[in-house]
Short mmCIF file of C-alpha atoms in Angstrom, two decimals:
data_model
loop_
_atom_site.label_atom_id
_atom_site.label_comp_id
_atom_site.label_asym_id
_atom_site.label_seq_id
_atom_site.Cartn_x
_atom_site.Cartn_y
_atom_site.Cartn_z
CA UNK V 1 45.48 159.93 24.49
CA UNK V 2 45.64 158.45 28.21
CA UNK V 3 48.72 159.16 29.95
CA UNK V 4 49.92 157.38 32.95
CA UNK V 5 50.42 159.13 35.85
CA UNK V 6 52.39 156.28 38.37
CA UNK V 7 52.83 155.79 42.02
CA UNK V 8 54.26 153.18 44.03
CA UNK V 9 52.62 153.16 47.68
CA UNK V 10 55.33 152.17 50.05
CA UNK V 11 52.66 150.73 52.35
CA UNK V 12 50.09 149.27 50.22
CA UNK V 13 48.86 148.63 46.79
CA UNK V 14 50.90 150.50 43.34
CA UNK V 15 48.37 152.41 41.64
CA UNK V 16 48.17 154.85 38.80
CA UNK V 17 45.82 157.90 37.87
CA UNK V 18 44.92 158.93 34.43
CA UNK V 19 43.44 161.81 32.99
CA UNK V 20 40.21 160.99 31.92
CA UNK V 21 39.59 161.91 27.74
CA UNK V 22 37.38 164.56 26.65
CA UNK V 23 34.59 163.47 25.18
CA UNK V 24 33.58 167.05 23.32
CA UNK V 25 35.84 165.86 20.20
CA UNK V 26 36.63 161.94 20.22
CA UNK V 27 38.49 161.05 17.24
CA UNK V 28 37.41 158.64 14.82
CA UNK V 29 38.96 154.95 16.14
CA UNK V 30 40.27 154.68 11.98
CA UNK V 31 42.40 158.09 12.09
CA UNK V 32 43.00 157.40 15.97
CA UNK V 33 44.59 153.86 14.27
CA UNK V 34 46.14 155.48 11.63
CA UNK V 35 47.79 158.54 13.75
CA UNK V 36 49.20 154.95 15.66
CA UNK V 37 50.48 153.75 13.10
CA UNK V 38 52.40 156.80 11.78
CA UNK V 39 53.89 157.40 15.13
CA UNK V 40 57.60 156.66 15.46
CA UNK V 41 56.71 155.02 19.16
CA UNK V 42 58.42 151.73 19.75
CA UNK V 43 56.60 149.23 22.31
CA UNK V 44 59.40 150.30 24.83
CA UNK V 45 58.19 154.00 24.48
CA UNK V 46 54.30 152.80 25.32
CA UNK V 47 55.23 150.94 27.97
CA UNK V 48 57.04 153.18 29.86
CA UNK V 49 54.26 155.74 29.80
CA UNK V 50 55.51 157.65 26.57
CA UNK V 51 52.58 156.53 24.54
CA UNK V 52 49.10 155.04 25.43
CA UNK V 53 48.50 152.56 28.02
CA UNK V 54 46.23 149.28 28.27
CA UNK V 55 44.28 147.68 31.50
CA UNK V 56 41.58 145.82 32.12
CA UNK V 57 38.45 147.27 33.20
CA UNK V 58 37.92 145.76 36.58
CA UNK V 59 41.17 146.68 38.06
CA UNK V 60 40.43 150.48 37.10
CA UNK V 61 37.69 152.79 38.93
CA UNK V 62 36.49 156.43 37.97
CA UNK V 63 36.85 159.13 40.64
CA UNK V 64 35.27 162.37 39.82
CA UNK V 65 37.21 164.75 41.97
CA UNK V 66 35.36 168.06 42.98
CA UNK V 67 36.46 171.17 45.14
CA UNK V 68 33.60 172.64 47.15
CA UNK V 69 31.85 175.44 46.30
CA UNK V 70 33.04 179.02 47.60
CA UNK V 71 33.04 179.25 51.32
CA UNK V 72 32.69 182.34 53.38
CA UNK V 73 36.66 182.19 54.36
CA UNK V 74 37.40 182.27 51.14
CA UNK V 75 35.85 186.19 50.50
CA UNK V 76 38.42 187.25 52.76
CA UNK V 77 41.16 184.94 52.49
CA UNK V 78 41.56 186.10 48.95
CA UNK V 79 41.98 189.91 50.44
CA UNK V 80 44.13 188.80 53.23
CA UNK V 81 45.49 185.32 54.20
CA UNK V 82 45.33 185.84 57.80
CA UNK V 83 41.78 185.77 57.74
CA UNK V 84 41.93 182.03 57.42
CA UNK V 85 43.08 182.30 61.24
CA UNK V 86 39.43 183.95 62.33
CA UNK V 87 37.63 181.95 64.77
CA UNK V 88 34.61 183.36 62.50
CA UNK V 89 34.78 181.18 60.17
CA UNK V 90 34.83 177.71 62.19
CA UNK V 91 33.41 175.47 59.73
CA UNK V 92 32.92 177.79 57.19
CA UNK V 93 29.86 177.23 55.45
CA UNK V 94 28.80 178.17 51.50
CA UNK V 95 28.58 181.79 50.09
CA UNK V 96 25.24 182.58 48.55
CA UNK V 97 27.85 182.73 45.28
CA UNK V 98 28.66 179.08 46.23
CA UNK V 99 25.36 178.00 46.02
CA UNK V 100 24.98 179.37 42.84
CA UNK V 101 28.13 176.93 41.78
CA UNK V 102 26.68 174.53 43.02
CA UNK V 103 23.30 174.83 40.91
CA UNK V 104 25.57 175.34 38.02
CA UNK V 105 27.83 172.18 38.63
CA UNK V 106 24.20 169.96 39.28
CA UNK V 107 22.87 171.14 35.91
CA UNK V 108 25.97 170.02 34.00
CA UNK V 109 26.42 166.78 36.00
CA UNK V 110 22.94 165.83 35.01
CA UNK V 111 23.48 167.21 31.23
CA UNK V 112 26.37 165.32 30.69
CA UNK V 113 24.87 162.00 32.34
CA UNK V 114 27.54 161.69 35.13
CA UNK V 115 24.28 162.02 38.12
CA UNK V 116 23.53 158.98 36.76
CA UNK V 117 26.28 156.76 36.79
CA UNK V 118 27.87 157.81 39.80
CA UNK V 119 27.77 154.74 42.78
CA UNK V 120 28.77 156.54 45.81
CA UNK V 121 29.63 159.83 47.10
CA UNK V 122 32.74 160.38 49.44
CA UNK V 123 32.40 163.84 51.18
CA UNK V 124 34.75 165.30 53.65
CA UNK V 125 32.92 166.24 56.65
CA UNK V 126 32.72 169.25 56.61
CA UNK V 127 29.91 172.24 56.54
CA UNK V 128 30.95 173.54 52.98
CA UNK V 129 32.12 170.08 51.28
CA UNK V 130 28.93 168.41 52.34
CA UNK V 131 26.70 171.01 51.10
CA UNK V 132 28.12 171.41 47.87
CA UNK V 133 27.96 167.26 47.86
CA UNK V 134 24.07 167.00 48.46
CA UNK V 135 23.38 170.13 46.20
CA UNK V 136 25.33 168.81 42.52
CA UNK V 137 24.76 164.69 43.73
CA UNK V 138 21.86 164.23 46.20
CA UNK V 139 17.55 164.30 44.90
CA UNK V 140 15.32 166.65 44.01
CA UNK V 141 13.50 168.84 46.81
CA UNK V 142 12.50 166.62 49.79
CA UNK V 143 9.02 165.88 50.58
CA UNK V 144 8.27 164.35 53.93
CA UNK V 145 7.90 160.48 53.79
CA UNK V 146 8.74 158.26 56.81
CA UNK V 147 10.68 155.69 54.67
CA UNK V 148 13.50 158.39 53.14
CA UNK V 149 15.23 161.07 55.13
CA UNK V 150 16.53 164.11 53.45
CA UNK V 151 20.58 164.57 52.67
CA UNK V 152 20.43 167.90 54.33
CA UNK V 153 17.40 169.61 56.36
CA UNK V 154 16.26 172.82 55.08
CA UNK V 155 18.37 175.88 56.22
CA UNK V 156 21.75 173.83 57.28
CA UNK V 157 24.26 175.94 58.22
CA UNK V 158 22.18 178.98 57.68
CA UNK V 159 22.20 178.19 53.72
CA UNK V 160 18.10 179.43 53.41
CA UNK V 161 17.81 176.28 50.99
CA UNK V 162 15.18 174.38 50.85
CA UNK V 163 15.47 170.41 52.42
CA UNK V 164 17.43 168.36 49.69
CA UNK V 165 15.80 164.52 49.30
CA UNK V 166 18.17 161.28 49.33
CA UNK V 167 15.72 159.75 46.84
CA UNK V 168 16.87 158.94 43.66
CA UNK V 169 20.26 159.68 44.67
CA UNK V 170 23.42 157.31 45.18
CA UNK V 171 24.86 156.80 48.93
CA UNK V 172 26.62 159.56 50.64
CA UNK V 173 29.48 158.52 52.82
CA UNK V 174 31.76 160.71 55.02
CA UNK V 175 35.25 160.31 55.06
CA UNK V 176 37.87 161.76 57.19
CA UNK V 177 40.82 160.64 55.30
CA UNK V 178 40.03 163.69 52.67
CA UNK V 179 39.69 166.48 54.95
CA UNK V 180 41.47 169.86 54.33
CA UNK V 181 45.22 170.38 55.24
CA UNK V 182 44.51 169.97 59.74
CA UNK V 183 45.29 172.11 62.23
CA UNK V 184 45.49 175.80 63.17
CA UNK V 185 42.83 177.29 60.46
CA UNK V 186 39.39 177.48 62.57
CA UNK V 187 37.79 176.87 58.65
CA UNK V 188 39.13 173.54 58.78
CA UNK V 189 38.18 172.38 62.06
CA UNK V 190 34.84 170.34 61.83
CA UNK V 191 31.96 170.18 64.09
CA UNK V 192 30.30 166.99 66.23
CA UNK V 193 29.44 164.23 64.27
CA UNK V 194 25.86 164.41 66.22
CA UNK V 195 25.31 167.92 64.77
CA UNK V 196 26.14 166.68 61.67
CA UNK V 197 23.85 163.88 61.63
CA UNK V 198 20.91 166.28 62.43
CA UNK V 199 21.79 168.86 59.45
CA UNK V 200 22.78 165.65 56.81
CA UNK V 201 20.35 162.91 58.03
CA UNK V 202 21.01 160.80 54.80
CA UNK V 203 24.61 161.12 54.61
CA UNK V 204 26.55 157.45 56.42
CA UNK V 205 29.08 159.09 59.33
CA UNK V 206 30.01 155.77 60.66
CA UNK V 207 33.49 155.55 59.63
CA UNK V 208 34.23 158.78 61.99
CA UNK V 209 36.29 157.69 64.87
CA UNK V 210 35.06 159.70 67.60
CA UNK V 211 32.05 162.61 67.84
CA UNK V 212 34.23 165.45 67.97
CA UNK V 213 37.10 166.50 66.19
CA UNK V 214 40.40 165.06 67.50
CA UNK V 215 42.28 165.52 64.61
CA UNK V 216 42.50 169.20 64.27
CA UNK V 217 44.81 171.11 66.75
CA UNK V 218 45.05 175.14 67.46
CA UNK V 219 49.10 175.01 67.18
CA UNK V 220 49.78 172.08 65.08
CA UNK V 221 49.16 172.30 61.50
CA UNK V 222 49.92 169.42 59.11
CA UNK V 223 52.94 169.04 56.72
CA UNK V 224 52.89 168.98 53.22
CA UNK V 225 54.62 165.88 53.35
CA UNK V 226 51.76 164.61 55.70
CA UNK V 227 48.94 165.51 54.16
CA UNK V 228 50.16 163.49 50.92
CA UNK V 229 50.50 160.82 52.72
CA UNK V 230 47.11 161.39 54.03
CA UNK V 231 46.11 161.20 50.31
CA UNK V 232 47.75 158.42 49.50
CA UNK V 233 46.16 156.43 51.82
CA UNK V 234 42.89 157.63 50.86
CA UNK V 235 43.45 156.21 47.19
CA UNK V 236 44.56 153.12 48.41
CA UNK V 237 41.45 152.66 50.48
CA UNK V 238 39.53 153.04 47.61
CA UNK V 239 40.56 149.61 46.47
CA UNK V 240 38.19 148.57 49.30
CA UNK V 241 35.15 149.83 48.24
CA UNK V 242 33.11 147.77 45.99
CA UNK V 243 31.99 150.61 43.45
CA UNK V 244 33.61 151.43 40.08
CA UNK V 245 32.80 155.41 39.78
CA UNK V 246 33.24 157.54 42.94
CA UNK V 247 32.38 161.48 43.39
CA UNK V 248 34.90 162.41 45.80
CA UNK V 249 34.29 166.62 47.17
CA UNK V 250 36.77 167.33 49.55
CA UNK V 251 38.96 170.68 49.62
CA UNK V 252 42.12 172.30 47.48
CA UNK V 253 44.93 171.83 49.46
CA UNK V 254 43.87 167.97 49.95
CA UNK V 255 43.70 167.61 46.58
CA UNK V 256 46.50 169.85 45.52
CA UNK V 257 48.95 167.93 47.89
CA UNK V 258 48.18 164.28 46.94
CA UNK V 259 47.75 164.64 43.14
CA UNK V 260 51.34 166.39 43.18
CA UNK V 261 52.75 162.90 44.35
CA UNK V 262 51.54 161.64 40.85
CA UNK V 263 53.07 162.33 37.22
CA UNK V 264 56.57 162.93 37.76
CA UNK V 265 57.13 160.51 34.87
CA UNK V 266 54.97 162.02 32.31
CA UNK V 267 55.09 165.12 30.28
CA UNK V 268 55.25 168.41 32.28
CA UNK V 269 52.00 169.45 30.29
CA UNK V 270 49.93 165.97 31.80
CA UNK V 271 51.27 166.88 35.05
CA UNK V 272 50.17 170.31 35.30
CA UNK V 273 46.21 169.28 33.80
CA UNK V 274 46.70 166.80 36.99
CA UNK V 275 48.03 168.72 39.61
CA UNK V 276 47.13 172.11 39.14
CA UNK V 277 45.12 173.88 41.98
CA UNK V 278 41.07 173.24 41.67
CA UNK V 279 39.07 176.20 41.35
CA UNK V 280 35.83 176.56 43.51
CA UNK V 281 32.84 173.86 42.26
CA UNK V 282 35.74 172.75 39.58
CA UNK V 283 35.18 169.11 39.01
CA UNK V 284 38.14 166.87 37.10
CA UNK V 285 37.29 162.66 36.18
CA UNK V 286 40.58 160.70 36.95
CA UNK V 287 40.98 156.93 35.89
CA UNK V 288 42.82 154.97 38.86
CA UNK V 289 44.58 151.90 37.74
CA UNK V 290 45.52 148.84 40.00
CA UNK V 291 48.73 147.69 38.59
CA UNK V 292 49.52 145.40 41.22
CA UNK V 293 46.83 142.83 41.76
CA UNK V 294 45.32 144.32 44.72
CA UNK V 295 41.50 144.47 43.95
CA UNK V 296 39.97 141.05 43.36
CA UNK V 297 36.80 141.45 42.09
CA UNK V 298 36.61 139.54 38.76
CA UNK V 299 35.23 141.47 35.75
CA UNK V 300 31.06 142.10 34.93
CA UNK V 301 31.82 142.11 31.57
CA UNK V 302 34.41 140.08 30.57
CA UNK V 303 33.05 136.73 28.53
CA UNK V 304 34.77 133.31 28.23
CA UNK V 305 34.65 132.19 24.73
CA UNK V 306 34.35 129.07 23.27
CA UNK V 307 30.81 128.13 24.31
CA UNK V 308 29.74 125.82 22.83
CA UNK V 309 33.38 124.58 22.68
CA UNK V 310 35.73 123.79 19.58
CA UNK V 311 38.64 123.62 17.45
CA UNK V 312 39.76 127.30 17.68
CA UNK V 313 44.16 127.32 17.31
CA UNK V 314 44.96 130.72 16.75
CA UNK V 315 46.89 131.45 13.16
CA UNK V 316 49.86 132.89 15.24
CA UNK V 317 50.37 130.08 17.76
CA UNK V 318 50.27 128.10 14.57
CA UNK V 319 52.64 129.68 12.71
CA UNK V 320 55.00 129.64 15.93
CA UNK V 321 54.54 125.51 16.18
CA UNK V 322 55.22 125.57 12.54
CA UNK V 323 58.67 127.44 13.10
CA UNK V 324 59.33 124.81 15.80
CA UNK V 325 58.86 121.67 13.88
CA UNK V 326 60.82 122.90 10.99
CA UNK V 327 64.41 121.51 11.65
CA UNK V 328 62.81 118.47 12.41
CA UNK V 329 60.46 118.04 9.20
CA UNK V 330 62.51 118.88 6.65
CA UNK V 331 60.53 122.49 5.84
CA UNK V 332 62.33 125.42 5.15
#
């Protein structure tokens, strides 16, 4: 059963998330009709999120939501928390470990079908979300050829991996908006753009403001508060992109902080498969919902009817135009 999660921007667009359904066990649509039917739900209770929810396909997209792999900064921020304040690990780059979650998360991707259907990739730019991006989304090994360059080069960020090839593979397309909670943490502070561009040749860093980072600072570190906001206006920028299923790898505490500004209106259990914090590699499919007429792309799929044209009055409309005349017909 989908379960709305809403969330009225105050700036832009209302939107809501859903949890995406399994589909290890699907039920049967004639006992999923019939369980419907014995439910004591009035339309009131569905409509105000107590029950299933309907919208049409075009206003929704799919966002596949994935934490990177484990970084080195993890290791020892899991002994001690003050090691997230070591200049060592500026940009902190995968664990040997991470790239074996990474291998892990690519096989199931590509087991389940999702490598296939995915349109875009949004990566936060950083060392250790854009590696674990190219390794689970990007091609095969990469093979020198003057018409493709590779997502990564071999050996980025001292990984000793082999080059990763953007053929075959959707576009990759850095973000800022979905960095890691700023400031203070050396882990979170990203390098130049231009370095970038030599290690991921194949991912798009044009939407980066400047070449260096301007947006971390040593002795400022983001709210809570802020970095939802952050969040928020990452999902509402998704309305401007043209594609219907996004991979999005970006970083716990981004995550962690915007989902929490969803659900508050559902049960505690929906809210807590939502919001809960991602585990390293962990990826989670969400089902955003434009509610408020913001996207205005038409539907792919939807079909007209009545082609060729003809008499086609609906038994309910007649029935209602039947109730209408009545008084004035003489029927009863």
């Amino acid at each position: 059963m989908l379960t709305a999660i809403n969330l009225t921007s105050p700036t832009c667009c209302s939107i809501s998330l859903f949890s995406s359904p399994s589909s290890k066990s699907p039920s049967p649509p004639r006992a999923r009709v019939s369980a419907l039917c014995r439910s004591s739900l009035s339309v009131a209770d569905m409509d105000s999120g107590a029950g299933p929810s309907l919208f049409p396909l075009h206003r929704c997209k799919t966002l596949h939501l994935v934490r990177h792999a484990q970084g080195i900064h993890n290791v020892d921020g899991d002994k001690n928390y003050k090691a997230y304040l070591s200049p060592e690990f500026f940009d902190a780059q995968l664990t040997h470990l991470g790239w074996q979650q990474v291998d892990n998360l690519r096989k199931h991707v590509h087991a389940c079908g999702l490598a296939k259907r995915v349109e875009l990739v949004i990566t936060s730019p950083l060392l250790r979300t854009m590696q674990t991006a190219v390794g689970v989304f990007g091609g095969e090994g990469y093979k020198d050829r003057m018409d493709v360059l590779p997502l990564m080069v071999a050996n980025a960020g001292e990984c000793n991996r082999s080059a990763i090839s953007s053929l075959d593979s959707p576009p990759f397309l850095a973000v800022e908006l979905c960095r890691e909670h700023l400031g203070v943490h050396p882990c979170d502070k990203r390098r130049s753009i231009s370095d970038y561009q030599f290690l991921f040749p194949a991912i798009d860093f044009s939407l980066a403001k400047s070449d260096e980072d301007i947006l971390w600072k040593a002795n400022v570190r983001e709210t809570k508060e802020e970095v939802a906001a952050r969040g928020l206006k990452f999902m509402n920028w998704l309305w401007t992109r043209k594609e219907k299923e996004i991979a999005i790898v970006t970083h716990s505490g981004f995550l962690f902080h915007t989902l929490n500004a969803f659900g508050n209106d559902c049960h505690p259990l929906v809210k807590t498969e939502i919001c809960k914090h991602f585990a390293n590699c962990e990826l989670r499919s969400m089902i955003i919902v434009d509610r408020s007429m913001a996207g205005s792309d038409s539907s792919t799929t939807n079909y007209p009817g009545k082609i060729p044209p003809g008499l086609d009055l609906p038994s309910d409309i007649a029935d209602g135009k039947l109730e209408n005349e009545a008084p004035n017909s003489g029927l009863t």
